[in-house]
């Protein structure tokens, strides 16, 4: 815990202040908690910030993120496509919500003007599943902090303090019923904070959203889901077991996806309410936004015998080529840095999973979709494709395939990585 940027005692100070306050925090690149002498209030509201930013070709984009490595890649992909999100709600999941301060530094250091808003670590409907295994078993959070401190920022930014402007204005993020232009909501995290916003004003929130794009879920009955364990053991090893009645996760199964299973009641509720309120919901499930997908695709296309090692090695080779191009370029980019940070097999997956999902906003043609009724089990967190419109099933668009080879050529090509 001592190695993380912020510590629990700071949270009481944060929560005692007005929600609309934006904090600017001077952060050295070490794991230390910000203190009150570093805070500078800003009178510029979330709406003012949004109106001051240029709109992308797609329109407005907002993201709910748990700030994991693949979320870093997602923001890099969006930035390279000219779709830098205007706001990001930093919620608990792979990282704790307090990592918002570091995340704000990361984005601003690469030129993104995204307003980071700190959300919560709590689930929507207690008792909550403990996320301690993310650090205790995987050491994920300390690893991400290490990489943030040593290699995530541009070289020019590593030796001097940066200013992190983090807002607590969650109501401003949603703009419930007050927006003048709708936005696309990209969900890269567990959904507790979204469910809480819908509790406050579901109709108002839905009124401002053009489309909800969900990263997550696992559909075992889909074409790729059925072949998952045979053709993509790398990703299969990275999915979770379902939620048990004692609010732990099954250690013997691979049948649920982390973003959903960490707060299954929230995921079920968010899907139901958005669909009933007429918002288009699009799923890109884990079997499509998979780990080391380029390696899997090359094996299937070549007819070679599958192995995890071959999938990982092929993926590493392709991404190393992108990194080499970035290093040769005189103009560094966030996308190039993500290629150099990336490690295959899901260890430091900056160019897998959420990075693939973000590509949907700029390159929908790389995906195949099918209109499907989807059920999210509020108890277990297991997601299923329904046969017809059964009770608890809601009409969505579900990604069924993704062309990783074209992704490397069209989105991650060396000329863009070094742009």
XYZ file of C-alpha atoms in Angstrom, residues 28-416:
389
model
C 6.460 14.029 -8.076
C 6.987 10.716 -9.807
C 7.038 8.738 -6.570
C 4.398 6.965 -4.541
C 3.350 9.620 -2.076
C -0.016 10.953 -1.021
C -0.937 14.509 -2.040
C -1.381 16.871 0.895
C -3.639 19.885 1.259
C -0.917 22.426 0.472
C -0.768 21.075 -3.080
C -4.436 21.679 -3.891
C -5.519 24.593 -6.029
C -9.229 25.060 -6.658
C -10.514 25.840 -10.100
C -13.719 27.741 -10.792
C -13.955 26.388 -14.340
C -16.888 23.977 -14.428
C -17.052 20.621 -16.205
C -19.430 22.166 -18.769
C -17.026 25.029 -19.462
C -14.181 22.573 -19.981
C -16.262 20.473 -22.377
C -17.375 23.482 -24.422
C -13.810 24.758 -24.744
C -12.606 21.558 -26.440
C -12.920 20.786 -30.138
C -15.398 18.076 -31.057
C -14.157 14.940 -32.805
C -15.435 13.672 -36.146
C -17.520 11.049 -34.324
C -18.856 13.551 -31.836
C -18.385 13.710 -28.089
C -16.725 10.802 -26.283
C -16.686 10.112 -22.549
C -15.099 7.102 -20.869
C -15.629 5.227 -17.602
C -12.272 3.623 -16.845
C -10.537 1.591 -14.148
C -7.210 2.854 -15.561
C -5.555 -0.530 -16.188
C -2.840 -1.063 -18.782
C -5.322 -1.795 -21.568
C -7.191 1.406 -20.641
C -3.932 3.281 -21.252
C -3.870 1.689 -24.689
C -7.506 2.598 -25.304
C -6.825 6.279 -24.660
C -3.713 6.120 -26.873
C -5.760 4.615 -29.716
C -8.453 7.280 -29.360
C -5.855 10.062 -29.190
C -4.119 8.816 -32.350
C -7.491 8.753 -34.141
C -8.321 12.339 -33.133
C -10.997 11.115 -30.733
C -9.428 12.121 -27.427
C -12.204 11.814 -24.811
C -13.358 15.063 -23.263
C -13.889 13.416 -19.870
C -12.967 10.212 -18.041
C -14.629 8.917 -14.883
C -11.938 7.020 -12.946
C -13.584 4.208 -11.033
C -12.304 1.305 -8.952
C -11.405 -1.966 -10.637
C -7.967 -2.987 -11.833
C -6.687 0.159 -10.124
C -8.140 2.004 -7.149
C -10.038 5.201 -7.897
C -7.319 7.304 -6.233
C -4.994 6.422 -9.139
C -6.969 9.129 -10.979
C -4.242 11.618 -10.062
C -1.538 9.608 -11.802
C -3.878 8.845 -14.691
C -4.484 12.548 -15.218
C -0.720 13.102 -15.351
C -0.324 10.290 -17.880
C -2.966 11.675 -20.228
C -1.861 15.302 -20.038
C 1.798 14.385 -20.548
C 0.887 13.009 -23.977
C -1.262 15.983 -24.931
C -4.749 14.715 -24.100
C -7.043 17.383 -22.665
C -9.324 14.825 -21.022
C -10.872 16.024 -17.756
C -10.357 13.205 -15.255
C -13.105 12.852 -12.639
C -12.504 10.648 -9.607
C -15.247 8.127 -8.951
C -15.553 5.542 -6.195
C -14.168 2.134 -5.217
C -17.448 0.874 -3.785
C -19.796 -1.553 -5.487
C -23.410 -0.734 -6.322
C -25.166 -3.357 -4.209
C -23.186 -4.543 -1.131
C -21.819 -6.889 -0.002
C -19.011 -6.346 -2.482
C -16.510 -8.770 -3.948
C -13.060 -7.924 -2.626
C -10.590 -6.819 -5.306
C -7.570 -7.426 -3.057
C -6.522 -10.383 -5.249
C -5.605 -7.912 -8.011
C -2.640 -6.812 -5.915
C -2.148 -9.672 -3.468
C -2.123 -12.424 -6.118
C -1.363 -10.601 -9.385
C 0.707 -7.659 -8.036
C -0.996 -5.691 -10.795
C -1.374 -2.331 -9.074
C 2.210 -2.076 -7.871
C 3.432 -3.168 -11.298
C 1.385 -0.469 -12.983
C 2.663 2.174 -10.585
C 6.248 1.075 -11.269
C 5.749 1.365 -15.030
C 4.005 4.717 -14.623
C 6.998 6.027 -12.675
C 9.696 4.588 -14.926
C 8.528 4.399 -18.527
C 4.943 5.515 -19.219
C 5.583 9.254 -19.542
C 7.558 11.038 -22.255
C 11.236 11.320 -21.328
C 10.945 15.087 -20.943
C 8.276 14.643 -18.258
C 9.944 12.067 -16.011
C 12.303 14.260 -14.003
C 10.043 17.157 -13.124
C 6.751 17.391 -11.185
C 3.538 17.485 -13.154
C 0.196 19.118 -12.378
C -2.725 16.721 -12.070
C -6.138 18.362 -12.442
C -8.715 15.931 -11.042
C -12.361 16.801 -10.523
C -14.832 15.335 -8.041
C -17.801 16.615 -10.029
C -19.379 13.304 -10.994
C -22.718 14.987 -11.707
C -20.971 17.257 -14.188
C -19.514 14.217 -15.927
C -22.965 12.811 -16.665
C -24.684 16.150 -17.536
C -28.006 14.468 -16.787
C -30.693 16.237 -18.797
C -28.526 19.343 -19.322
C -26.445 18.462 -22.383
C -26.831 20.322 -25.665
C -25.174 17.504 -27.633
C -25.202 13.756 -26.983
C -22.016 11.768 -26.367
C -20.798 8.206 -26.820
C -20.147 6.489 -23.487
C -17.290 3.982 -23.573
C -17.298 1.627 -20.554
C -13.923 0.037 -19.782
C -14.543 -0.902 -16.146
C -16.937 -2.343 -13.579
C -20.210 -0.443 -13.660
C -21.035 0.562 -10.070
C -20.591 4.301 -10.647
C -22.794 4.115 -13.739
C -25.555 2.345 -11.833
C -25.359 4.999 -9.111
C -25.741 7.773 -11.706
C -28.781 6.019 -13.147
C -30.241 5.768 -9.644
C -30.066 9.560 -9.403
C -31.550 10.406 -12.811
C -31.747 7.548 -15.287
C -33.844 9.417 -17.833
C -31.605 12.477 -17.675
C -28.413 10.451 -18.121
C -29.862 8.420 -20.979
C -31.083 11.563 -22.712
C -27.462 12.676 -23.191
C -26.029 9.385 -24.491
C -26.003 8.456 -28.173
C -24.523 4.980 -27.693
C -23.083 2.891 -24.874
C -20.083 0.755 -25.840
C -19.292 -1.952 -23.278
C -15.906 -3.606 -23.021
C -16.513 -6.954 -21.417
C -18.705 -9.957 -20.982
C -17.951 -13.460 -22.206
C -20.378 -15.311 -24.464
C -19.489 -18.991 -24.311
C -22.184 -19.762 -26.883
C -20.762 -17.464 -29.566
C -18.692 -18.833 -32.448
C -15.441 -17.537 -30.943
C -16.563 -18.442 -27.430
C -17.052 -22.092 -28.404
C -13.499 -22.273 -29.773
C -12.000 -20.212 -26.973
C -10.201 -22.910 -25.006
C -8.865 -24.544 -28.183
C -7.764 -21.504 -30.237
C -7.047 -18.827 -27.624
C -5.768 -20.352 -24.410
C -3.948 -17.119 -23.552
C -7.202 -15.209 -23.181
C -8.990 -18.217 -21.689
C -6.429 -18.218 -18.869
C -7.130 -14.553 -18.208
C -10.887 -14.766 -17.658
C -12.514 -15.327 -14.297
C -14.774 -17.742 -12.537
C -18.365 -16.712 -11.812
C -19.517 -15.102 -8.586
C -20.452 -17.538 -5.821
C -23.191 -17.047 -3.192
C -20.540 -16.176 -0.584
C -19.387 -13.219 -2.743
C -16.133 -14.774 -3.851
C -15.155 -15.901 -7.356
C -15.033 -19.530 -8.413
C -11.433 -20.712 -8.633
C -12.260 -23.702 -10.840
C -14.092 -22.071 -13.742
C -13.368 -19.756 -16.659
C -16.865 -18.523 -17.447
C -17.076 -14.809 -16.600
C -15.335 -11.556 -17.462
C -13.826 -9.337 -14.773
C -15.604 -6.033 -15.525
C -18.975 -7.775 -15.254
C -18.357 -10.252 -12.451
C -16.857 -7.717 -10.014
C -20.291 -6.082 -9.777
C -22.800 -8.317 -11.522
C -25.898 -6.560 -10.119
C -24.655 -3.243 -11.496
C -23.875 -4.706 -14.930
C -27.348 -6.252 -15.138
C -29.078 -3.075 -13.999
C -27.123 -0.772 -16.306
C -27.911 -2.904 -19.348
C -31.607 -3.153 -18.531
C -32.091 0.531 -17.825
C -30.187 1.837 -20.844
C -32.034 -0.483 -23.251
C -35.450 0.312 -21.734
C -34.657 4.021 -22.091
C -33.881 3.616 -25.783
C -30.082 3.881 -25.734
C -28.152 1.704 -28.197
C -25.870 -0.709 -26.307
C -22.922 -2.341 -28.078
C -20.878 -5.163 -26.509
C -17.323 -6.067 -27.470
C -16.825 -9.252 -25.399
C -13.548 -10.714 -24.175
C -13.461 -13.455 -26.817
C -13.317 -10.704 -29.473
C -11.178 -8.102 -27.661
C -8.814 -10.899 -26.784
C -5.242 -11.067 -25.504
C -2.537 -11.557 -28.167
C -5.185 -11.597 -30.865
C -2.717 -10.878 -33.678
C -0.815 -14.067 -32.791
C -3.990 -16.123 -32.656
C -5.053 -14.784 -36.047
C -1.695 -15.549 -37.652
C -1.815 -19.148 -36.384
C -5.342 -19.696 -37.717
C -4.438 -18.167 -41.093
C -1.247 -20.226 -41.448
C -2.677 -23.536 -40.301
C 0.158 -24.012 -37.818
C -0.418 -26.067 -34.699
C -1.624 -23.841 -31.874
C 0.335 -23.257 -28.691
C 0.307 -20.490 -26.121
C 4.021 -19.923 -26.676
C 3.585 -19.496 -30.425
C 0.645 -17.126 -29.977
C 2.639 -15.027 -27.527
C 5.804 -15.017 -29.646
C 4.005 -14.005 -32.829
C 2.220 -11.189 -31.020
C 5.443 -10.003 -29.393
C 7.202 -9.882 -32.771
C 4.515 -7.749 -34.395
C 4.328 -5.325 -31.488
C 8.125 -5.105 -31.256
C 8.109 -3.892 -34.855
C 5.769 -1.070 -33.852
C 7.997 -0.183 -30.917
C 11.085 -0.104 -33.144
C 9.317 2.282 -35.507
C 8.347 4.504 -32.592
C 11.926 4.592 -31.312
C 13.216 5.602 -34.743
C 10.713 8.423 -35.012
C 11.738 11.945 -34.019
C 8.230 12.637 -32.742
C 7.140 10.298 -29.954
C 3.487 9.428 -29.404
C 1.450 7.824 -26.653
C 0.542 4.970 -28.991
C 4.207 4.334 -29.705
C 5.009 4.298 -26.019
C 2.209 1.808 -25.387
C 3.756 -0.486 -28.022
C 7.076 -0.347 -26.200
C 5.491 -0.982 -22.786
C 3.330 -3.882 -23.979
C 4.119 -7.443 -22.911
C 2.335 -10.428 -24.360
C 0.272 -13.072 -22.532
C -1.800 -10.418 -20.744
C 0.968 -9.326 -18.389
C 1.133 -5.679 -19.458
C -1.568 -5.621 -22.103
C -1.468 -2.043 -23.389
C -2.416 -3.104 -26.939
C -5.049 -5.738 -26.193
C -8.597 -5.834 -24.795
C -9.762 -2.245 -24.082
C -7.404 -0.907 -26.762
C -9.249 -3.070 -29.297
C -12.631 -1.928 -28.001
C -11.639 1.739 -28.345
C -10.791 1.060 -31.991
C -14.502 0.507 -32.629
C -15.078 4.259 -32.304
C -12.769 5.041 -35.216
C -12.664 1.813 -37.238
C -15.971 -0.036 -36.947
C -15.233 -1.761 -40.258
C -12.628 -3.943 -38.521
C -15.401 -5.651 -36.520
C -18.317 -7.901 -37.339
C -21.519 -7.474 -35.345
C -24.786 -9.281 -34.801
C -27.973 -7.981 -33.209
C -28.485 -10.213 -30.188
C -30.523 -10.417 -27.034
C -28.152 -10.505 -24.072
C -28.669 -11.667 -20.507
C -26.375 -10.630 -17.639
C -26.964 -12.790 -14.583
C -27.167 -10.422 -11.629
C -26.042 -13.135 -9.210
C -23.234 -14.993 -10.996
C -22.012 -12.394 -13.490
C -22.245 -14.902 -16.345
C -23.342 -13.348 -19.659
C -25.335 -15.293 -22.250
C -26.761 -14.839 -25.729
C -30.499 -15.473 -25.548
C -32.558 -17.432 -28.047
C -35.280 -14.882 -28.665
C -36.608 -12.152 -26.418
C -36.814 -13.988 -23.129
C -37.390 -12.414 -19.738
C -34.265 -10.577 -18.602
C -32.779 -10.507 -22.107
C -32.156 -7.155 -23.814
C -31.510 -6.274 -27.441
C -27.952 -5.161 -28.177
C -25.264 -5.177 -30.840
C -22.597 -7.790 -30.057
C -19.196 -7.949 -31.750
C -18.559 -11.434 -33.135
C -15.157 -10.964 -34.824
C -12.264 -8.517 -35.145
C -9.597 -8.252 -37.860
C -6.340 -7.856 -35.958
C -4.130 -7.880 -39.065
C -5.970 -4.925 -40.550
C -5.841 -3.243 -37.126
C -2.070 -3.348 -37.185
C -2.027 -1.947 -40.718
C -4.741 0.693 -40.378
C -4.443 1.833 -36.775
C -1.107 0.710 -35.374
C 0.938 1.082 -38.553
C 4.423 2.476 -37.974
C 3.661 5.844 -39.540
C 0.924 6.452 -36.940
